[in-house]
Amino acid sequence: MRGLGPALTARRLFPLRLPPRPPRPLGPRLSSGSAAEAGALERAMDELLRRAVPATPAYELREKTPAPAEGQCADFVSFYGGLAEAAERAELLSRLARGFGVDHGQVAEQSAGVLQLREQPREAAVLLQAEDRLRYALVPRYRGLFHHISKLDGGVRFLVRLRADLLEAQALKLVEGPHVREMNGVLKGMLSEWFSSGFLNLERVTWHSPCEVLQKISESEAVHPVKNWMDMKRRVGPYRRCYFFSHCATPEEPLVVLHVALTGEISSNIQAIVKECPPSETEERSEISAAIFYSISLTQPGLQGVELGTVLVKRVLKELQKEFPHLGTFSSLSPIPGFTKWLLGLLSSQAKEHGRNELFTDSECQEISEITGGPMNETLKAFLSSSEWVKSEKLVQALQAPLMRLCAWYLYGEKHRGFALNPVANFHLQNGAVMWRINWMADASLKGIASSCGLMANYRYYPGETATNSTSYLCSKNIKASKQVLSLVAQFQKNSKL
């Protein structure tokens, strides 16, 4: 996930402290050197894969075939670790995906067998065994390699890093195609099993936690960067909570981190949380009536799509209820990544259509033009692109009403396959939260202005309703929102013509 949400998806949050890649042995590279050198490396890859990827045993021998020698899997790990270039790693993964996947001939043969048995009156056991043979044939060969690597010391960490490389290679278009997408899905499924909730430990961070843990937590905070040790001390001190998940095999190694502020009301701006000192060094329980989830960070890009953030929020909510039985208000204070980009895109498209305006009322256009001193679309686009507009008190005031309703529509009305387009909104709505409030000038940092025009949103969690809300959103794509949000959406529908 960036603030609270799958910004969990955005960039490399700090690494799982994997050992650094060993120095690459001298040799040819795909990205440079002669064609002969590149060909030599490709031949070395093919030879490695033939040796390291275990053959799929016959169905009858699947439980009697000995595991491949540990050295075969270790050779793959060592060879891969020695590839310094992203293009080289991408090429090896592409060859693995294309050459060692499912045997389609076997799948066709077993499928035909299942269909034939369904047309004949046979015992259930015969049909079930035929279906089991088909399932066996559908397992790609490289899954066996991943399975055996996971048994090596540090093997699961290696696979997390390998998937991070695979996702990066896909994003950079170094590898493409259905075979690569299938391998990513297989690896994600395996990691989801290994990192399921039963294997995760919930740990709280305090100022007395090991220095190493504090350092890692500090490095992982990408939305609201930690400035110094005193800043870090405030974030784990009175009226603050910090939790993370570690894996049972790697205690005290943060995988996903959640920061919480204990406040008297639902916070409407982030400065009050990350910059102000707590009211005292000792918590007064009577002053605490709300828990604000204000930042969640996935530390491993290779675990993208594995539901760590969702599980962590739910576990922390229960933990806080145990510590503060009287606590009944739970909310996020979340960024709105992508809003500025979306808005600038709309302004650009309308500017190309001879100054057409479908976002602002006539009076708003006139007021903004008078303040900016030029045609509204072009000048406003220039102001929003540079973040300079916040220096003009008049422009800030003039933009409040239109940007609030545009942001409400962006969060509530803009969809991807029927679900909220904004990833942070989608994260909280999947968790069963209510889209509760949009806050003007809630993040005055340069990053907040640049990414969301300073706007932030509260997604409120009602413990007794989260399951129902989550089911309604996931099954029927219904977004539960407060009167404030719905009122802003109605204003957008009245005043805009998208």
Short mmCIF file of C-alpha atoms in Angstrom, two decimals:
data_model
loop_
_atom_site.label_atom_id
_atom_site.label_comp_id
_atom_site.label_asym_id
_atom_site.label_seq_id
_atom_site.Cartn_x
_atom_site.Cartn_y
_atom_site.Cartn_z
CA MET A 1 0.00 0.00 0.00
CA ARG A 2 1.56 5.40 1.28
CA GLY A 3 -0.84 6.37 3.74
CA LEU A 4 -3.41 3.97 4.65
CA GLY A 5 -4.20 1.78 1.75
CA PRO A 6 -2.62 -0.12 -1.03
CA ALA A 7 -0.34 2.33 -1.70
CA LEU A 8 0.61 -0.89 -0.49
CA THR A 9 1.20 -1.18 -4.26
CA ALA A 10 3.21 1.80 -5.24
CA ARG A 11 6.97 1.49 -4.81
CA ARG A 12 9.71 -0.40 -2.95
CA LEU A 13 9.18 0.21 0.70
CA PHE A 14 12.22 -0.91 2.64
CA PRO A 15 13.55 -4.41 1.91
CA LEU A 16 13.11 -7.43 4.13
CA ARG A 17 16.78 -7.09 4.97
CA LEU A 18 17.69 -9.74 2.46
CA PRO A 19 21.40 -10.24 2.07
CA PRO A 20 22.74 -8.08 -0.75
CA ARG A 21 23.12 -9.66 -4.15
CA PRO A 22 26.52 -11.31 -4.38
CA PRO A 23 28.94 -9.67 -6.79
CA ARG A 24 28.20 -10.85 -10.29
CA PRO A 25 30.93 -13.08 -11.70
CA LEU A 26 32.66 -11.68 -14.74
CA GLY A 27 30.84 -12.82 -17.82
CA PRO A 28 28.56 -11.81 -20.66
CA ARG A 29 25.46 -9.68 -20.21
CA LEU A 30 22.33 -9.44 -22.28
CA SER A 31 22.31 -5.67 -22.06
CA SER A 32 25.84 -5.06 -23.28
CA GLY A 33 28.76 -6.72 -24.97
CA SER A 34 28.90 -8.74 -28.16
CA ALA A 35 26.25 -11.00 -29.63
CA ALA A 36 28.53 -13.94 -28.83
CA GLU A 37 28.59 -12.99 -25.14
CA ALA A 38 24.81 -12.62 -25.04
CA GLY A 39 24.43 -15.99 -26.73
CA ALA A 40 26.76 -17.60 -24.20
CA LEU A 41 24.69 -16.26 -21.32
CA GLU A 42 21.46 -17.49 -22.91
CA ARG A 43 22.96 -20.96 -23.34
CA ALA A 44 24.07 -20.90 -19.71
CA MET A 45 20.52 -20.02 -18.67
CA ASP A 46 19.04 -22.86 -20.68
CA GLU A 47 21.53 -25.34 -19.24
CA LEU A 48 20.82 -24.13 -15.70
CA LEU A 49 17.07 -24.50 -16.13
CA ARG A 50 17.37 -27.99 -17.60
CA ARG A 51 19.45 -28.99 -14.60
CA ALA A 52 17.64 -27.12 -11.83
CA VAL A 53 13.94 -27.44 -12.67
CA PRO A 54 12.77 -30.87 -11.48
CA ALA A 55 10.91 -33.05 -13.95
CA THR A 56 7.27 -33.76 -13.16
CA PRO A 57 6.96 -37.36 -11.99
CA ALA A 58 4.33 -39.61 -13.51
CA TYR A 59 1.03 -39.42 -11.66
CA GLU A 60 1.46 -42.91 -10.21
CA LEU A 61 4.95 -42.04 -8.90
CA ARG A 62 4.19 -38.56 -7.58
CA GLU A 63 4.56 -39.56 -3.92
CA LYS A 64 7.44 -41.99 -4.42
CA THR A 65 9.83 -39.86 -6.43
CA PRO A 66 12.67 -38.49 -4.28
CA ALA A 67 13.13 -34.74 -4.03
CA PRO A 68 15.83 -33.27 -6.27
CA ALA A 69 19.24 -32.77 -4.76
CA GLU A 70 19.43 -29.59 -2.70
CA GLY A 71 22.31 -28.45 -4.85
CA GLN A 72 20.11 -28.22 -7.94
CA CYS A 73 17.88 -25.58 -6.36
CA ALA A 74 20.86 -23.87 -4.74
CA ASP A 75 22.47 -23.58 -8.18
CA PHE A 76 19.44 -21.67 -9.44
CA VAL A 77 19.50 -19.35 -6.41
CA SER A 78 23.23 -18.73 -6.82
CA PHE A 79 23.03 -18.14 -10.57
CA TYR A 80 20.06 -15.80 -10.23
CA GLY A 81 21.75 -13.87 -7.43
CA GLY A 82 24.75 -13.31 -9.67
CA LEU A 83 22.71 -11.58 -12.37
CA ALA A 84 23.27 -7.89 -11.76
CA GLU A 85 21.15 -6.53 -14.59
CA ALA A 86 17.35 -6.36 -14.47
CA ALA A 87 17.20 -7.39 -18.13
CA GLU A 88 19.22 -10.54 -17.38
CA ARG A 89 16.97 -11.56 -14.51
CA ALA A 90 13.91 -10.82 -16.64
CA GLU A 91 15.26 -13.04 -19.43
CA LEU A 92 15.87 -15.95 -17.06
CA LEU A 93 12.37 -15.63 -15.59
CA SER A 94 10.86 -15.40 -19.07
CA ARG A 95 12.63 -18.59 -20.14
CA LEU A 96 11.48 -20.32 -16.97
CA ALA A 97 7.85 -19.26 -17.55
CA ARG A 98 7.75 -20.17 -21.24
CA GLY A 99 9.74 -23.40 -21.16
CA PHE A 100 8.75 -25.02 -17.87
CA GLY A 101 5.06 -24.40 -17.45
CA VAL A 102 2.10 -26.71 -17.97
CA ASP A 103 2.30 -29.67 -20.37
CA HIS A 104 -0.66 -28.73 -22.56
CA GLY A 105 -0.68 -32.13 -24.26
CA GLN A 106 -1.17 -33.83 -20.90
CA VAL A 107 -3.90 -31.35 -19.95
CA ALA A 108 -5.78 -32.07 -23.21
CA GLU A 109 -5.46 -35.82 -22.73
CA GLN A 110 -6.66 -35.74 -19.11
CA SER A 111 -9.49 -33.34 -19.97
CA ALA A 112 -10.71 -35.70 -22.67
CA GLY A 113 -10.63 -38.55 -20.16
CA VAL A 114 -12.75 -36.61 -17.66
CA LEU A 115 -15.30 -35.67 -20.33
CA GLN A 116 -15.53 -39.28 -21.50
CA LEU A 117 -16.13 -40.56 -17.99
CA ARG A 118 -18.87 -37.99 -17.38
CA GLU A 119 -20.78 -39.41 -20.35
CA GLN A 120 -20.61 -42.95 -19.01
CA PRO A 121 -22.18 -44.43 -15.87
CA ARG A 122 -19.10 -44.96 -13.70
CA GLU A 123 -18.37 -45.11 -9.99
CA ALA A 124 -17.70 -41.76 -8.40
CA ALA A 125 -14.19 -42.86 -7.37
CA VAL A 126 -13.17 -43.37 -11.00
CA LEU A 127 -14.32 -39.89 -12.01
CA LEU A 128 -12.73 -38.29 -8.95
CA GLN A 129 -9.40 -39.93 -9.74
CA ALA A 130 -9.59 -38.72 -13.34
CA GLU A 131 -10.24 -35.19 -12.08
CA ASP A 132 -7.28 -35.52 -9.73
CA ARG A 133 -5.08 -36.52 -12.68
CA LEU A 134 -6.27 -33.42 -14.50
CA ARG A 135 -5.45 -31.19 -11.51
CA TYR A 136 -2.00 -32.77 -11.39
CA ALA A 137 -1.45 -32.07 -15.08
CA LEU A 138 -2.43 -28.42 -14.58
CA VAL A 139 0.46 -27.78 -12.17
CA PRO A 140 3.28 -25.94 -14.01
CA ARG A 141 6.68 -27.54 -13.78
CA TYR A 142 8.37 -24.45 -12.31
CA ARG A 143 6.12 -24.71 -9.27
CA GLY A 144 8.22 -27.69 -8.21
CA LEU A 145 11.34 -25.52 -8.38
CA PHE A 146 9.73 -22.82 -6.22
CA HIS A 147 8.50 -25.46 -3.76
CA HIS A 148 11.96 -26.94 -3.28
CA ILE A 149 13.63 -23.51 -3.08
CA SER A 150 11.26 -22.62 -0.23
CA LYS A 151 12.84 -25.42 1.83
CA LEU A 152 16.31 -23.90 1.56
CA ASP A 153 17.62 -21.65 4.30
CA GLY A 154 16.42 -18.19 3.25
CA GLY A 155 14.50 -19.71 0.35
CA VAL A 156 11.19 -17.99 1.02
CA ARG A 157 12.94 -14.62 1.28
CA PHE A 158 14.60 -15.33 -2.04
CA LEU A 159 11.23 -16.06 -3.66
CA VAL A 160 9.77 -12.81 -2.27
CA ARG A 161 12.63 -10.93 -3.89
CA LEU A 162 12.26 -12.92 -7.11
CA ARG A 163 8.59 -11.97 -7.37
CA ALA A 164 9.50 -8.32 -6.74
CA ASP A 165 11.91 -8.56 -9.67
CA LEU A 166 9.20 -10.18 -11.78
CA LEU A 167 6.68 -7.42 -11.00
CA GLU A 168 9.29 -4.77 -11.75
CA ALA A 169 10.19 -6.45 -15.04
CA GLN A 170 6.52 -6.52 -16.03
CA ALA A 171 6.11 -2.84 -15.15
CA LEU A 172 9.17 -1.97 -17.26
CA LYS A 173 7.91 -4.15 -20.13
CA LEU A 174 11.04 -6.30 -19.92
CA VAL A 175 8.81 -9.39 -19.85
CA GLU A 176 5.28 -9.72 -21.17
CA GLY A 177 2.76 -12.34 -22.17
CA PRO A 178 0.39 -14.91 -20.67
CA HIS A 179 3.10 -17.31 -19.52
CA VAL A 180 4.73 -14.65 -17.36
CA ARG A 181 1.38 -13.55 -15.94
CA GLU A 182 0.56 -17.16 -15.10
CA MET A 183 3.89 -17.64 -13.29
CA ASN A 184 3.31 -14.46 -11.31
CA GLY A 185 -0.10 -15.79 -10.28
CA VAL A 186 1.33 -19.15 -9.23
CA LEU A 187 4.05 -17.49 -7.17
CA LYS A 188 1.57 -15.08 -5.58
CA GLY A 189 -0.63 -18.04 -4.60
CA MET A 190 2.28 -19.84 -2.97
CA LEU A 191 3.34 -16.72 -1.05
CA SER A 192 -0.25 -16.18 0.07
CA GLU A 193 -0.18 -19.62 1.67
CA TRP A 194 3.19 -19.11 3.33
CA PHE A 195 2.22 -15.66 4.63
CA SER A 196 -1.32 -16.48 5.75
CA SER A 197 -2.51 -15.10 9.09
CA GLY A 198 -1.68 -18.27 10.99
CA PHE A 199 2.04 -17.74 10.33
CA LEU A 200 2.06 -14.02 11.15
CA ASN A 201 2.96 -12.45 14.49
CA LEU A 202 1.49 -9.10 15.53
CA GLU A 203 4.16 -7.02 17.26
CA ARG A 204 3.93 -3.55 18.79
CA VAL A 205 6.75 -1.03 18.49
CA THR A 206 7.66 1.21 21.43
CA TRP A 207 10.60 3.46 22.17
CA HIS A 208 12.07 0.52 24.09
CA SER A 209 11.96 -1.82 21.09
CA PRO A 210 15.32 -2.91 19.65
CA CYS A 211 17.11 -0.12 17.84
CA GLU A 212 17.19 -2.22 14.68
CA VAL A 213 13.39 -2.47 14.65
CA LEU A 214 12.98 1.28 15.20
CA GLN A 215 15.38 1.95 12.35
CA LYS A 216 13.45 -0.34 9.99
CA ILE A 217 10.14 1.21 10.96
CA SER A 218 11.59 4.67 10.35
CA GLU A 219 12.90 3.66 6.93
CA SER A 220 9.60 2.08 5.93
CA GLU A 221 7.56 5.26 6.43
CA ALA A 222 7.17 6.64 2.94
CA VAL A 223 3.99 8.74 3.19
CA HIS A 224 4.88 10.93 6.15
CA PRO A 225 8.67 10.61 6.33
CA VAL A 226 10.30 10.44 9.74
CA LYS A 227 12.67 13.41 10.13
CA ASN A 228 14.81 12.32 13.06
CA TRP A 229 14.91 10.17 16.17
CA MET A 230 12.81 12.61 18.18
CA ASP A 231 10.15 12.44 15.49
CA MET A 232 10.30 8.64 15.65
CA LYS A 233 10.01 8.77 19.43
CA ARG A 234 6.78 10.76 19.14
CA ARG A 235 5.32 8.26 16.68
CA VAL A 236 5.74 5.34 19.07
CA GLY A 237 5.17 7.30 22.28
CA PRO A 238 2.08 8.45 24.22
CA TYR A 239 -1.17 8.65 22.24
CA ARG A 240 0.44 6.72 19.39
CA ARG A 241 0.60 3.05 18.49
CA CYS A 242 2.70 1.30 15.90
CA TYR A 243 2.23 -2.35 14.96
CA PHE A 244 3.70 -4.66 12.39
CA PHE A 245 3.39 -8.21 11.15
CA SER A 246 6.42 -10.45 11.13
CA HIS A 247 6.57 -14.01 9.89
CA CYS A 248 7.05 -16.83 12.35
CA ALA A 249 10.35 -17.67 10.66
CA THR A 250 11.60 -14.05 10.86
CA PRO A 251 10.53 -12.51 14.18
CA GLU A 252 11.03 -8.76 14.57
CA GLU A 253 11.32 -8.41 10.78
CA PRO A 254 8.51 -6.02 9.70
CA LEU A 255 6.51 -7.08 6.64
CA VAL A 256 3.74 -4.50 6.87
CA VAL A 257 3.60 -1.58 9.33
CA LEU A 258 0.56 0.31 10.66
CA HIS A 259 0.69 3.63 12.55
CA VAL A 260 -2.22 4.70 14.78
CA ALA A 261 -2.99 7.98 16.57
CA LEU A 262 -5.16 7.95 19.69
CA THR A 263 -7.18 11.16 19.69
CA GLY A 264 -10.27 12.84 21.12
CA GLU A 265 -12.02 13.02 17.72
CA ILE A 266 -11.62 11.93 14.13
CA SER A 267 -8.65 13.87 12.77
CA SER A 268 -9.17 16.10 9.75
CA ASN A 269 -5.53 16.89 8.94
CA ILE A 270 -2.28 15.01 9.11
CA GLN A 271 -0.19 17.86 10.53
CA ALA A 272 -1.91 17.48 13.89
CA ILE A 273 -0.76 13.87 14.01
CA VAL A 274 2.79 13.81 12.65
CA LYS A 275 4.04 17.26 13.67
CA GLU A 276 2.42 18.22 16.95
CA CYS A 277 3.80 16.94 20.23
CA PRO A 278 1.44 14.80 22.33
CA PRO A 279 -0.37 16.70 25.10
CA SER A 280 1.66 14.95 27.80
CA GLU A 281 4.13 12.18 28.44
CA THR A 282 1.44 10.16 30.20
CA GLU A 283 -1.69 9.01 28.45
CA GLU A 284 -4.99 10.04 29.95
CA ARG A 285 -7.41 7.30 28.92
CA SER A 286 -10.36 9.63 29.40
CA GLU A 287 -9.01 11.86 26.59
CA ILE A 288 -8.91 8.99 24.10
CA SER A 289 -12.11 8.39 22.18
CA ALA A 290 -10.89 7.70 18.62
CA ALA A 291 -8.22 5.59 16.94
CA ILE A 292 -6.93 6.99 13.64
CA PHE A 293 -5.08 4.67 11.24
CA TYR A 294 -2.91 7.18 9.42
CA SER A 295 -0.23 5.17 7.65
CA ILE A 296 0.25 1.63 6.43
CA SER A 297 3.33 0.49 4.54
CA LEU A 298 4.05 -2.82 2.86
CA THR A 299 7.77 -3.38 3.16
CA GLN A 300 8.08 -6.02 0.44
CA PRO A 301 7.04 -5.37 -3.17
CA GLY A 302 7.21 -9.13 -3.71
CA LEU A 303 4.24 -9.54 -1.34
CA GLN A 304 2.03 -7.23 -3.39
CA GLY A 305 -1.47 -8.67 -3.61
CA VAL A 306 -1.00 -10.85 -0.52
CA GLU A 307 -3.63 -9.59 1.93
CA LEU A 308 -1.30 -8.48 4.71
CA GLY A 309 -2.66 -4.95 5.06
CA THR A 310 -6.28 -6.02 5.34
CA VAL A 311 -5.49 -8.61 8.00
CA LEU A 312 -3.28 -6.18 9.92
CA VAL A 313 -5.99 -3.49 10.14
CA LYS A 314 -8.50 -6.01 11.46
CA ARG A 315 -6.05 -7.47 13.99
CA VAL A 316 -5.02 -4.03 15.25
CA LEU A 317 -8.66 -2.97 15.59
CA LYS A 318 -9.26 -5.96 17.89
CA GLU A 319 -6.05 -5.25 19.78
CA LEU A 320 -7.12 -1.66 20.46
CA GLN A 321 -10.54 -2.82 21.62
CA LYS A 322 -8.83 -5.05 24.17
CA GLU A 323 -6.59 -2.23 25.40
CA PHE A 324 -9.35 0.40 25.39
CA PRO A 325 -12.73 -1.31 25.94
CA HIS A 326 -14.47 2.08 25.88
CA LEU A 327 -13.05 2.98 22.47
CA GLY A 328 -15.78 3.03 19.84
CA THR A 329 -14.51 5.27 17.03
CA PHE A 330 -12.13 3.87 14.43
CA SER A 331 -11.17 5.73 11.30
CA SER A 332 -8.41 6.19 8.80
CA LEU A 333 -6.90 9.47 7.70
CA SER A 334 -5.89 8.56 4.18
CA PRO A 335 -4.22 10.24 1.23
CA ILE A 336 -5.96 10.38 -2.14
CA PRO A 337 -3.19 9.46 -4.58
CA GLY A 338 -3.98 10.15 -8.20
CA PHE A 339 -6.57 12.89 -7.69
CA THR A 340 -4.37 15.71 -9.02
CA LYS A 341 -3.33 13.61 -12.02
CA TRP A 342 -6.97 12.76 -12.76
CA LEU A 343 -8.00 16.41 -12.49
CA LEU A 344 -5.17 17.62 -14.70
CA GLY A 345 -6.18 15.04 -17.28
CA LEU A 346 -9.72 16.40 -17.34
CA LEU A 347 -8.48 19.98 -17.67
CA SER A 348 -6.17 18.98 -20.53
CA SER A 349 -8.89 17.15 -22.45
CA GLN A 350 -11.27 20.10 -22.10
CA ALA A 351 -8.59 22.60 -23.09
CA LYS A 352 -8.11 20.68 -26.35
CA GLU A 353 -11.79 21.03 -27.08
CA HIS A 354 -11.59 24.81 -27.49
CA GLY A 355 -11.88 25.71 -23.85
CA ARG A 356 -14.95 23.60 -23.15
CA ASN A 357 -15.81 23.59 -19.44
CA GLU A 358 -17.83 20.86 -17.78
CA LEU A 359 -16.20 20.90 -14.34
CA PHE A 360 -16.89 24.36 -12.92
CA THR A 361 -19.90 26.64 -12.78
CA ASP A 362 -19.83 29.86 -14.77
CA SER A 363 -19.37 31.94 -11.62
CA GLU A 364 -16.50 29.70 -10.49
CA CYS A 365 -14.83 30.03 -13.90
CA GLN A 366 -15.11 33.80 -13.78
CA GLU A 367 -13.73 34.03 -10.24
CA ILE A 368 -10.81 31.70 -10.96
CA SER A 369 -9.97 33.52 -14.19
CA GLU A 370 -9.92 36.86 -12.40
CA ILE A 371 -7.55 35.49 -9.75
CA THR A 372 -5.22 33.69 -12.17
CA GLY A 373 -5.31 36.39 -14.84
CA GLY A 374 -6.01 34.19 -17.85
CA PRO A 375 -8.24 31.52 -19.44
CA MET A 376 -9.36 29.25 -16.62
CA ASN A 377 -8.44 25.82 -18.02
CA GLU A 378 -4.89 26.69 -19.07
CA THR A 379 -3.96 28.89 -16.12
CA LEU A 380 -5.52 26.57 -13.55
CA LYS A 381 -3.73 23.60 -15.06
CA ALA A 382 -0.43 25.48 -14.79
CA PHE A 383 -1.11 26.45 -11.18
CA LEU A 384 -2.11 22.92 -10.11
CA SER A 385 0.91 21.41 -11.87
CA SER A 386 3.34 23.59 -9.94
CA SER A 387 1.61 23.49 -6.53
CA GLU A 388 2.07 27.28 -6.42
CA TRP A 389 -1.64 27.89 -6.07
CA VAL A 390 -1.60 27.25 -2.30
CA LYS A 391 0.30 30.51 -1.88
CA SER A 392 -2.74 32.45 -3.03
CA GLU A 393 -5.32 32.65 -0.25
CA LYS A 394 -7.95 33.84 -2.73
CA LEU A 395 -7.33 30.94 -5.10
CA VAL A 396 -7.37 28.40 -2.27
CA GLN A 397 -10.74 29.76 -1.16
CA ALA A 398 -12.12 29.83 -4.70
CA LEU A 399 -11.09 26.22 -5.39
CA GLN A 400 -12.43 24.71 -2.19
CA ALA A 401 -16.01 24.08 -3.29
CA PRO A 402 -15.29 22.76 -6.81
CA LEU A 403 -12.34 20.60 -5.79
CA MET A 404 -14.23 19.12 -2.86
CA ARG A 405 -17.09 17.96 -5.10
CA LEU A 406 -14.69 16.80 -7.84
CA CYS A 407 -12.75 14.78 -5.28
CA ALA A 408 -15.97 13.24 -3.96
CA TRP A 409 -16.83 12.12 -7.48
CA TYR A 410 -13.30 10.82 -8.06
CA LEU A 411 -13.54 8.63 -4.95
CA TYR A 412 -17.20 7.63 -5.23
CA GLY A 413 -18.04 7.74 -8.92
CA GLU A 414 -14.87 6.88 -10.84
CA LYS A 415 -14.70 3.10 -11.22
CA HIS A 416 -12.45 0.33 -12.49
CA ARG A 417 -14.43 -2.80 -13.33
CA GLY A 418 -17.17 -1.55 -11.06
CA PHE A 419 -14.95 -0.94 -8.04
CA ALA A 420 -13.49 2.34 -6.79
CA LEU A 421 -10.74 3.55 -9.12
CA ASN A 422 -8.70 5.04 -6.29
CA PRO A 423 -6.60 2.23 -4.76
CA VAL A 424 -6.76 3.57 -1.20
CA ALA A 425 -10.54 3.91 -1.35
CA ASN A 426 -10.80 0.42 -2.80
CA PHE A 427 -8.65 -0.98 0.02
CA HIS A 428 -10.79 0.47 2.80
CA LEU A 429 -14.09 -0.30 1.12
CA GLN A 430 -13.01 -3.91 0.68
CA ASN A 431 -12.28 -3.95 4.41
CA GLY A 432 -15.84 -2.82 5.10
CA ALA A 433 -15.20 0.82 5.98
CA VAL A 434 -17.55 3.70 5.20
CA MET A 435 -16.43 6.61 3.00
CA TRP A 436 -17.03 9.08 5.78
CA ARG A 437 -15.47 12.52 5.18
CA ILE A 438 -13.36 14.45 2.69
CA ASN A 439 -11.08 17.05 4.31
CA TRP A 440 -9.91 20.28 2.68
CA MET A 441 -6.21 21.21 3.05
CA ALA A 442 -5.64 18.15 5.23
CA ASP A 443 -2.10 17.56 3.95
CA ALA A 444 -0.26 20.81 3.31
CA SER A 445 3.05 19.09 2.52
CA LEU A 446 4.48 19.44 -0.98
CA LYS A 447 3.73 15.78 -1.62
CA GLY A 448 0.16 16.12 -0.39
CA ILE A 449 -0.47 19.17 -2.57
CA ALA A 450 1.11 17.54 -5.61
CA SER A 451 -0.72 14.22 -5.36
CA SER A 452 -4.16 15.21 -4.10
CA CYS A 453 -4.39 19.04 -3.95
CA GLY A 454 -3.97 18.73 -0.18
CA LEU A 455 -7.17 16.70 0.26
CA MET A 456 -7.41 13.63 2.50
CA ALA A 457 -10.26 11.27 3.34
CA ASN A 458 -11.55 9.54 6.46
CA TYR A 459 -12.77 5.99 6.02
CA ARG A 460 -14.64 5.02 9.14
CA TYR A 461 -14.74 1.51 10.56
CA TYR A 462 -17.85 0.44 12.47
CA PRO A 463 -16.78 -2.94 13.96
CA GLY A 464 -20.28 -4.41 13.90
CA GLU A 465 -20.86 -3.47 10.25
CA THR A 466 -17.55 -4.12 8.48
CA ALA A 467 -18.40 -7.68 7.41
CA THR A 468 -21.76 -6.62 5.92
CA ASN A 469 -20.27 -3.57 4.20
CA SER A 470 -17.39 -5.60 2.78
CA THR A 471 -19.73 -8.25 1.36
CA SER A 472 -21.99 -5.58 -0.16
CA TYR A 473 -19.04 -3.87 -1.83
CA LEU A 474 -17.31 -7.01 -3.10
CA CYS A 475 -20.47 -8.76 -4.28
CA SER A 476 -22.70 -5.88 -5.39
CA LYS A 477 -20.11 -3.09 -5.74
CA ASN A 478 -22.13 -0.85 -3.44
CA ILE A 479 -20.18 1.94 -1.76
CA LYS A 480 -21.44 2.97 1.66
CA ALA A 481 -20.85 6.67 2.18
CA SER A 482 -21.79 9.38 4.66
CA LYS A 483 -24.17 12.27 4.09
CA GLN A 484 -21.23 14.64 3.56
CA VAL A 485 -19.77 12.55 0.76
CA LEU A 486 -23.14 11.91 -0.89
CA SER A 487 -23.98 15.60 -0.69
CA LEU A 488 -20.72 16.48 -2.46
CA VAL A 489 -21.43 13.82 -5.10
CA ALA A 490 -24.88 15.33 -5.65
CA GLN A 491 -23.31 18.78 -6.06
CA PHE A 492 -20.93 17.36 -8.64
CA GLN A 493 -23.78 15.77 -10.57
CA LYS A 494 -25.68 19.07 -10.53
CA ASN A 495 -22.79 21.35 -11.50
CA SER A 496 -20.60 19.15 -13.71
CA LYS A 497 -21.33 17.30 -16.94
CA LEU A 498 -18.88 14.42 -17.14
#
